[in-house]
Coordinates of N, CA, C and O in Angstrom, one line a residue:
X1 N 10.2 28.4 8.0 CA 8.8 28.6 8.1 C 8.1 27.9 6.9 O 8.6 27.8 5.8
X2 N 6.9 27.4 7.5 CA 6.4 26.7 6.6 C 5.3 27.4 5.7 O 4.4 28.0 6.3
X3 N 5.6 27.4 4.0 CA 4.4 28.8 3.3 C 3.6 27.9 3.0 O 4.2 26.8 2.8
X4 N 2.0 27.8 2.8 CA 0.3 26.8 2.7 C 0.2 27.8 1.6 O 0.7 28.9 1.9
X5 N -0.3 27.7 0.6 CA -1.0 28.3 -0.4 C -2.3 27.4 -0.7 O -2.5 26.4 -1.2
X6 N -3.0 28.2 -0.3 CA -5.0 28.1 -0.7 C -5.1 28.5 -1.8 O -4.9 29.7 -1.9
X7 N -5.4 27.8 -3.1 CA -5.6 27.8 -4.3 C -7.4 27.8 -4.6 O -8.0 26.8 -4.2
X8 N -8.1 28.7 -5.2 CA -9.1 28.6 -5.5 C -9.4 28.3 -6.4 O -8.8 29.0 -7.2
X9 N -10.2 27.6 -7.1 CA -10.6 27.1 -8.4 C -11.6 27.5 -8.9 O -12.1 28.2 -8.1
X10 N -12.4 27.4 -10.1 CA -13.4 27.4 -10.7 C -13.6 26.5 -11.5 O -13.6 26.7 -12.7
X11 N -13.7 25.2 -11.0 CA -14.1 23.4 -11.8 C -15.4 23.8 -12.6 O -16.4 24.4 -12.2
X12 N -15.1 23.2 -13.8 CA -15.9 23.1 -14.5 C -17.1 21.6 -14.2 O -17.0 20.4 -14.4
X13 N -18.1 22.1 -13.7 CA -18.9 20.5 -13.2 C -19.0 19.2 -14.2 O -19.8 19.2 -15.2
X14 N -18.1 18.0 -13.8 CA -18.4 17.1 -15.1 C -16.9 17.0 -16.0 O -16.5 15.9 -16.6
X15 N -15.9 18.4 -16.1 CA -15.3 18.4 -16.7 C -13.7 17.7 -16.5 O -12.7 18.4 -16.4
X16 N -13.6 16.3 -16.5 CA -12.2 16.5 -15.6 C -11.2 16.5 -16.5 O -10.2 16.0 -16.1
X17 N -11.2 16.8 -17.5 CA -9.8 17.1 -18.2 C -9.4 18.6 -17.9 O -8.5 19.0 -17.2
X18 N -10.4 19.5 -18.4 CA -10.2 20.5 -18.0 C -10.1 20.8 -17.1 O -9.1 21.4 -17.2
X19 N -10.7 21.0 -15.4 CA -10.4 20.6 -14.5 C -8.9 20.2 -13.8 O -8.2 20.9 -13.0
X20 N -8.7 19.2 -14.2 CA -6.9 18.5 -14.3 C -6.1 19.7 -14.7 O -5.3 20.1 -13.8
X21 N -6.2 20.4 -15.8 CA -5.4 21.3 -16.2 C -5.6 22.7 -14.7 O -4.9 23.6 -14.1
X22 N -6.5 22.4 -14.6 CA -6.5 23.6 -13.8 C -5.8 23.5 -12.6 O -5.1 24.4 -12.2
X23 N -5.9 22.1 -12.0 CA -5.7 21.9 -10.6 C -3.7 21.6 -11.0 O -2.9 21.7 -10.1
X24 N -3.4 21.4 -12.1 CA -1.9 21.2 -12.6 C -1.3 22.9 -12.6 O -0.3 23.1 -11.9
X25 N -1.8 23.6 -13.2 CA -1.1 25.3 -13.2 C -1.3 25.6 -11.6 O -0.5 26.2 -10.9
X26 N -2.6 25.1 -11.2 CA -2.2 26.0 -10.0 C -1.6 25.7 -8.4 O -1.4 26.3 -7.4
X27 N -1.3 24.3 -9.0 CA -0.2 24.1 -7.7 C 1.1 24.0 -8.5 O 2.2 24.1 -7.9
X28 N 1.0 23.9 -10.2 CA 2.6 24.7 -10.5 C 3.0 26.1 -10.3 O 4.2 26.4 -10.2
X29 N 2.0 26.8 -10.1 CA 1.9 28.1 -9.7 C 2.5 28.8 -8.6 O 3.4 29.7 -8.4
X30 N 1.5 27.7 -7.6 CA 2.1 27.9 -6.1 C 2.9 27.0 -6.1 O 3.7 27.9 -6.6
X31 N 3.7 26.0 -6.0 CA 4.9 25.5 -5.8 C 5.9 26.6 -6.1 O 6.8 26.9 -5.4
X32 N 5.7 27.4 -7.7 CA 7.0 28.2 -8.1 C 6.5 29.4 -7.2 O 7.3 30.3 -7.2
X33 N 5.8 29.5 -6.7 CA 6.1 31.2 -5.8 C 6.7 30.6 -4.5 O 7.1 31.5 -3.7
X34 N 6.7 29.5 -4.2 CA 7.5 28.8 -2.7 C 6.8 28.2 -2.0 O 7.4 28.0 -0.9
X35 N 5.7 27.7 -2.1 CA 4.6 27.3 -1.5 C 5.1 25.7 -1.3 O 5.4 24.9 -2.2
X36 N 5.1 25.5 0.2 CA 5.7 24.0 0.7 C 3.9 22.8 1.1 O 3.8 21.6 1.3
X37 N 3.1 23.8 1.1 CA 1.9 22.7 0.9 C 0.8 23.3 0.1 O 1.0 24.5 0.3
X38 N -0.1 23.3 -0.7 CA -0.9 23.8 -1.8 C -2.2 22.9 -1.4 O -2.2 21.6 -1.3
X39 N -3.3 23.8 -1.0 CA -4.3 23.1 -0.9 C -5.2 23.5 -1.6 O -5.2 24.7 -1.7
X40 N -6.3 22.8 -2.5 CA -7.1 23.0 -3.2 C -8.6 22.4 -2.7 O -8.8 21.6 -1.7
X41 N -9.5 22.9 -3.4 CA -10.8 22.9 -2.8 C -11.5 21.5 -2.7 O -10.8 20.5 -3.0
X42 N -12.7 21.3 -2.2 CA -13.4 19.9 -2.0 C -13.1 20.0 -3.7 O -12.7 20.9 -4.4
X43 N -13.6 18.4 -4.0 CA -14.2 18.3 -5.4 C -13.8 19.5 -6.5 O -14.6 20.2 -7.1
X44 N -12.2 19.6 -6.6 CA -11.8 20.2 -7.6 C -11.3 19.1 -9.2 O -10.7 19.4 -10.2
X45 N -11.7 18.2 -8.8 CA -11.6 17.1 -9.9 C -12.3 17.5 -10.9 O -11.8 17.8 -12.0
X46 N -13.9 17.5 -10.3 CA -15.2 17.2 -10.8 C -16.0 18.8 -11.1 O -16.5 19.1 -12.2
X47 N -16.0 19.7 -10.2 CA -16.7 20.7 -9.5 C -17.6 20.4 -8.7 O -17.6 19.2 -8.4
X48 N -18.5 21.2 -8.3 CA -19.2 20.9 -7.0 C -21.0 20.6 -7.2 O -21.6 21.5 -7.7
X49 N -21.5 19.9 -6.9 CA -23.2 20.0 -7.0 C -23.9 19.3 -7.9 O -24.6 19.6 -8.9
X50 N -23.5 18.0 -7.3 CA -23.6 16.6 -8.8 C -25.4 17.1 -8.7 O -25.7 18.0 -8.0
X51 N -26.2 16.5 -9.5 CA -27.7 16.4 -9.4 C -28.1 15.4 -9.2 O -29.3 15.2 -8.8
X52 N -27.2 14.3 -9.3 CA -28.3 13.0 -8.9 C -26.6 11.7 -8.6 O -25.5 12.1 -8.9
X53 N -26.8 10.9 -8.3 CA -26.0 9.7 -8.0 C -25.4 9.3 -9.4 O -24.5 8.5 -9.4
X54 N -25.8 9.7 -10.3 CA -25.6 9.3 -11.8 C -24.5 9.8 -12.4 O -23.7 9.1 -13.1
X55 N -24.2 11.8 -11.8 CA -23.8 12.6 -12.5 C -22.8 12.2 -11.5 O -21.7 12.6 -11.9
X56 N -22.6 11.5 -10.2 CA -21.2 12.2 -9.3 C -20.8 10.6 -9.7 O -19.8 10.3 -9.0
X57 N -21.1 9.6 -10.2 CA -20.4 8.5 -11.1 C -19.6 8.7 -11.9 O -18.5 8.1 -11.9
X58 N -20.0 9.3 -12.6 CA -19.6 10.0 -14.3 C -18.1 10.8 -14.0 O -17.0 10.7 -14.7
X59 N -18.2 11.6 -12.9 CA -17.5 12.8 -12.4 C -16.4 11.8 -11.7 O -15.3 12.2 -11.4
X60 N -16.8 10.7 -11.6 CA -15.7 10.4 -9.9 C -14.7 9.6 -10.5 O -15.1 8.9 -11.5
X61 N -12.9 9.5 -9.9 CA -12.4 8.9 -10.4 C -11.8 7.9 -9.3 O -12.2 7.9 -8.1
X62 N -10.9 6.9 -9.7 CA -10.5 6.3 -9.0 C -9.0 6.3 -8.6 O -8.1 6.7 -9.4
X63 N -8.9 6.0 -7.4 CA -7.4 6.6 -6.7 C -6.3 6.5 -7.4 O -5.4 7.3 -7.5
X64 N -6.3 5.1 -8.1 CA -5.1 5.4 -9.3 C -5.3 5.9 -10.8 O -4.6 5.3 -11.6
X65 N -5.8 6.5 -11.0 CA -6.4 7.3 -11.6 C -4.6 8.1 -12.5 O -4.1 9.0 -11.9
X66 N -4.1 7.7 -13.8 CA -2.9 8.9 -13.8 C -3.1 10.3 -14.1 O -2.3 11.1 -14.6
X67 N -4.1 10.6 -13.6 CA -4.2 11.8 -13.5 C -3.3 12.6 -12.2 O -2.8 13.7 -12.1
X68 N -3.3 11.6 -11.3 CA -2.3 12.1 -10.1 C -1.5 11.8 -10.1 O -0.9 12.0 -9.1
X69 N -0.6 10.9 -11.5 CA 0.9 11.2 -11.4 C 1.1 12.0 -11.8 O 2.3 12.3 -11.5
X70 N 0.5 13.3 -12.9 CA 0.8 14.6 -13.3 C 0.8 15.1 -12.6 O 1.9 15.6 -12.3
X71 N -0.4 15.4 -11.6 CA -0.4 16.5 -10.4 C 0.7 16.3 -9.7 O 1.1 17.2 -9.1
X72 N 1.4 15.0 -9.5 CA 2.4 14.6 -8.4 C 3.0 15.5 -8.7 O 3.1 16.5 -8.0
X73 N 3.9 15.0 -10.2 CA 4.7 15.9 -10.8 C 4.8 17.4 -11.1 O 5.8 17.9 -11.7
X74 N 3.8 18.1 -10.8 CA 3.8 19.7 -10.5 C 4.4 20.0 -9.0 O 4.7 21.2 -8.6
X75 N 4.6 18.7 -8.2 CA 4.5 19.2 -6.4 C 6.0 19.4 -6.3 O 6.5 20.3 -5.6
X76 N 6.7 18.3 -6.9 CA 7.7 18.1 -6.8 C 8.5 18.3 -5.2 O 8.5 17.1 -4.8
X77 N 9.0 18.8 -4.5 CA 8.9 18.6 -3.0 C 8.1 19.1 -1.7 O 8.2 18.8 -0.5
X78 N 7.0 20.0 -2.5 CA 5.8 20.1 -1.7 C 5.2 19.6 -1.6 O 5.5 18.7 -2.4
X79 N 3.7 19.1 -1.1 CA 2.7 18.8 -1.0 C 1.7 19.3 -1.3 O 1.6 20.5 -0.9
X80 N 0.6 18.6 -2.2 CA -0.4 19.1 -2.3 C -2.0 17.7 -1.7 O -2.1 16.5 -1.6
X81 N -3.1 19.1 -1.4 CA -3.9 18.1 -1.0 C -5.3 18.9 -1.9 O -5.2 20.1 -2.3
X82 N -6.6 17.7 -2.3 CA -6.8 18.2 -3.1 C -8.4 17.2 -2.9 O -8.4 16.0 -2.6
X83 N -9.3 17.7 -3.1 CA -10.5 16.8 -2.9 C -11.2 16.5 -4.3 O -11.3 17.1 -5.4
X84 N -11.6 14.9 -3.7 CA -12.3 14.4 -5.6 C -13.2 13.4 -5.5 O -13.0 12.4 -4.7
X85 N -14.4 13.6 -6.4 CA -15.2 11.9 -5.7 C -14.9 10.5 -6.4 O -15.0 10.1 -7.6
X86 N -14.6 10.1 -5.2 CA -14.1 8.7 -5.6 C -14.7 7.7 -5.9 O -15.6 7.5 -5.1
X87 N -14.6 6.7 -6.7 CA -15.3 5.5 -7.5 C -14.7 4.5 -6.8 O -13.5 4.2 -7.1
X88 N -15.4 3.8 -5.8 CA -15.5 2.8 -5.1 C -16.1 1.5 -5.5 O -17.4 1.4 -5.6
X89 N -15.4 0.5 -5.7 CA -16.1 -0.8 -5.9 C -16.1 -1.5 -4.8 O -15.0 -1.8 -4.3
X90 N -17.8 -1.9 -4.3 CA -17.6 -2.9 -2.9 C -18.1 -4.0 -3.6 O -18.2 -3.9 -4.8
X91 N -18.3 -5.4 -2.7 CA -18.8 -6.0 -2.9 C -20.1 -6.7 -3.3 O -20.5 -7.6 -4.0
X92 N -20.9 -5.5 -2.1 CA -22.2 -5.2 -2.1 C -23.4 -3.9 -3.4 O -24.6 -3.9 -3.9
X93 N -22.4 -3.2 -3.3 CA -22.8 -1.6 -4.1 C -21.3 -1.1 -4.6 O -20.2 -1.6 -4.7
X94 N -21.7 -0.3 -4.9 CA -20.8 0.6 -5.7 C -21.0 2.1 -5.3 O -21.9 2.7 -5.9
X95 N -20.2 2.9 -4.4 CA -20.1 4.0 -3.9 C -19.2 4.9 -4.5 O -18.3 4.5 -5.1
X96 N -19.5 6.2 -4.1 CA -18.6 7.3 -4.1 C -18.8 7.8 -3.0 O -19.8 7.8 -2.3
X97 N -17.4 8.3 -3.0 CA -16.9 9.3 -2.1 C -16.2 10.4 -1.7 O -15.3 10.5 -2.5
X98 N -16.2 11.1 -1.0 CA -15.3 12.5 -1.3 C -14.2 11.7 -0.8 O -14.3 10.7 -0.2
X99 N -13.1 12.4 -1.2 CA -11.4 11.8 -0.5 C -10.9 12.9 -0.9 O -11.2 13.5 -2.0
X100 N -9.9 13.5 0.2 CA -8.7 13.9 0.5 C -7.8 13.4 0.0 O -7.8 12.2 0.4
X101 N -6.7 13.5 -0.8 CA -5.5 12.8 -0.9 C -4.5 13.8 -1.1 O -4.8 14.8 -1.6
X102 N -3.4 13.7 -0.8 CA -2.2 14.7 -1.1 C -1.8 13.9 -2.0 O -1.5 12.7 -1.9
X103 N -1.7 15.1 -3.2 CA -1.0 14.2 -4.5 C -0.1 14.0 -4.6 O 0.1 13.5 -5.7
X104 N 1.3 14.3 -3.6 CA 2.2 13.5 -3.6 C 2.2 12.3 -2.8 O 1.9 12.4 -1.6
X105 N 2.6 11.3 -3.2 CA 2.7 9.8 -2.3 C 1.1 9.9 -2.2 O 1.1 9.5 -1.1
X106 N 0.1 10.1 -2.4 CA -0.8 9.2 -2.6 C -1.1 9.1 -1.2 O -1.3 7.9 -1.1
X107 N -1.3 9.4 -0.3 CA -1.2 8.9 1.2 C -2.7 10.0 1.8 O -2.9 11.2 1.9
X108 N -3.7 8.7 1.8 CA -5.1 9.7 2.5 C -4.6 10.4 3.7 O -3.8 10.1 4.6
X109 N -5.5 11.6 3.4 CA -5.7 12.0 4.6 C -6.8 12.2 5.5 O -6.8 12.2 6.7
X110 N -7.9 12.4 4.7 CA -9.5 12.3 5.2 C -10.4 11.3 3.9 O -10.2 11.5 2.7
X111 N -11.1 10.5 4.4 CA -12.4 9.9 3.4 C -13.2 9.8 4.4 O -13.0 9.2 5.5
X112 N -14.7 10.8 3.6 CA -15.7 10.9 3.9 C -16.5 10.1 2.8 O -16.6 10.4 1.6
X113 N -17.2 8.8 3.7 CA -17.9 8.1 2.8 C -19.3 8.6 2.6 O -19.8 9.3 3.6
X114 N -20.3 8.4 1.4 CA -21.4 8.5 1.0 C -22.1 8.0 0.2 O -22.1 8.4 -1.0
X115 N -22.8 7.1 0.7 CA -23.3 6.1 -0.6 C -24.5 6.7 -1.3 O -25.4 7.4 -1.0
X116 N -24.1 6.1 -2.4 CA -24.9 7.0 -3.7 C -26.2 5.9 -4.2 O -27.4 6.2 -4.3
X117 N -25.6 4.6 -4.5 CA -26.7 3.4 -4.7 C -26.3 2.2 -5.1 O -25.2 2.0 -4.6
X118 N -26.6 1.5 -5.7 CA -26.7 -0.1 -6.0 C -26.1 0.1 -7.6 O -26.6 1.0 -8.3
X119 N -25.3 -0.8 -8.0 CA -25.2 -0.8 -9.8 C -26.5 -1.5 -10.1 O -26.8 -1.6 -11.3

């Protein structure tokens, strides 16, 4: 049987170190209680409820980011999935976006795009 552990957070808005630490204990958490997939909330990077295009810049990271080889390394043969806004360079603009990613292997599973504005 497969055990999912829903991990709830309280992200600090803006804060991603601290943040990081949070989203690291608690899929070390749930991994050590048996937990074979650990999912965590939208925008547990950042927290939730940027104010303007400026603040979810500041907040957003980019996919290779080593911040998610730590988190990898808490999953160790589970999975975890985990939402964060993403810092996108186009050609045209420069976007964020929410993304899904399971922090192990790195392998999307949902990106919902949303453009924020122009550099």
């Amino acid at each position: 049987m497969t055990r999912i552990a829903c991990c709830q957070l309280d992200p600090v808005l803006g804060d991603l170190d601290a943040n990081s630490g949070l989203i690291e204990s608690a899929v070390a958490d749930a991994v050590g209680a048996g937990a074979d997939i650990v999912v965590l909330p939208e925008l547990a990077t950042s927290g939730y409820m940027f104010a303007d295009g400026d603040e979810a810049r500041v907040a957003s990271l980019p996919a290779t980011d080593p911040r998610f080889a730590k988190w990898s390394g808490a999953v160790s043969d589970s999975l975890a999935v985990l939402g964060f806004s993403e810092w996108v360079r186009m050609e045209t603009c420069t976007t964020v976006r929410r993304s899904s990613i399971p922090a192990d292997r790195l392998r999307s599973t949902a990106r919902h795009t949303c453009g924020i504005g122009r550099d």
